Amino acid sequence: MGSSDLERITARRSELDALAEELAKRLQEVEAEREELGIAERVLLRLAEQDRADTEAAGAGIRPTYSMGSVAVGVLHRIKYRAVRPFRRRTALP
């Protein structure tokens, strides 16, 4: 085993370490986005339930109430923004 073999191994280990770091970072981004999507899903389900209740209440002559505020709008805006502009890959994966 020559010196050049050892250098190649060391260089490849360094490349793999950098790749592992990038993948760990991307995994964190994916997990964060999945969490946001879960929140958005719950918000949309709640809004749909509220809309159904409001429709039923309107049929019964009851004035609807609104309990969801700017938080729901902010979450939905972030999800819409990500759909238009998903995170970019900084380096090509082998």
PDB file of C-alpha atoms in Angstrom, residues 16-55:
ATOM      1  CA  LEU A  16     -17.799  11.401   2.662  1.00  0.00           C
ATOM      2  CA  ASP A  17     -17.575  13.395   5.900  1.00  0.00           C
ATOM      3  CA  ALA A  18     -18.632  16.536   4.033  1.00  0.00           C
ATOM      4  CA  LEU A  19     -21.461  14.636   2.335  1.00  0.00           C
ATOM      5  CA  ALA A  20     -22.645  13.217   5.678  1.00  0.00           C
ATOM      6  CA  GLU A  21     -22.695  16.746   7.127  1.00  0.00           C
ATOM      7  CA  GLU A  22     -24.696  18.081   4.163  1.00  0.00           C
ATOM      8  CA  LEU A  23     -27.165  15.195   4.360  1.00  0.00           C
ATOM      9  CA  ALA A  24     -27.656  15.723   8.094  1.00  0.00           C
ATOM     10  CA  LYS A  25     -28.402  19.393   7.435  1.00  0.00           C
ATOM     11  CA  ARG A  26     -30.854  18.541   4.650  1.00  0.00           C
ATOM     12  CA  LEU A  27     -32.533  15.965   6.881  1.00  0.00           C
ATOM     13  CA  GLN A  28     -33.117  18.677   9.488  1.00  0.00           C
ATOM     14  CA  GLU A  29     -34.626  20.922   6.801  1.00  0.00           C
ATOM     15  CA  VAL A  30     -36.890  18.103   5.606  1.00  0.00           C
ATOM     16  CA  GLU A  31     -38.022  17.289   9.144  1.00  0.00           C
ATOM     17  CA  ALA A  32     -38.791  20.972   9.802  1.00  0.00           C
ATOM     18  CA  GLU A  33     -40.800  21.214   6.581  1.00  0.00           C
ATOM     19  CA  ARG A  34     -42.700  18.014   7.425  1.00  0.00           C
ATOM     20  CA  GLU A  35     -43.582  19.506  10.803  1.00  0.00           C
ATOM     21  CA  GLU A  36     -44.837  22.689   9.112  1.00  0.00           C
ATOM     22  CA  LEU A  37     -46.907  20.614   6.699  1.00  0.00           C
ATOM     23  CA  GLY A  38     -48.448  18.762   9.624  1.00  0.00           C
ATOM     24  CA  ILE A  39     -49.387  22.076  11.207  1.00  0.00           C
ATOM     25  CA  ALA A  40     -50.797  23.349   7.914  1.00  0.00           C
ATOM     26  CA  GLU A  41     -52.824  20.161   7.535  1.00  0.00           C
ATOM     27  CA  ARG A  42     -54.318  20.583  11.002  1.00  0.00           C
ATOM     28  CA  VAL A  43     -55.069  24.256  10.276  1.00  0.00           C
ATOM     29  CA  LEU A  44     -56.822  23.383   7.025  1.00  0.00           C
ATOM     30  CA  LEU A  45     -58.834  20.613   8.684  1.00  0.00           C
ATOM     31  CA  ARG A  46     -59.861  22.989  11.454  1.00  0.00           C
ATOM     32  CA  LEU A  47     -60.816  25.673   8.947  1.00  0.00           C
ATOM     33  CA  ALA A  48     -62.883  23.128   6.998  1.00  0.00           C
ATOM     34  CA  GLU A  49     -64.616  22.021  10.205  1.00  0.00           C
ATOM     35  CA  GLN A  50     -65.263  25.632  11.145  1.00  0.00           C
ATOM     36  CA  ASP A  51     -66.625  26.352   7.665  1.00  0.00           C
ATOM     37  CA  ARG A  52     -68.990  23.380   7.920  1.00  0.00           C
ATOM     38  CA  ALA A  53     -70.126  24.538  11.367  1.00  0.00           C
ATOM     39  CA  ASP A  54     -70.603  28.097  10.087  1.00  0.00           C
ATOM     40  CA  THR A  55     -72.629  26.816   7.131  1.00  0.00           C
TER      41      THR A  55
END
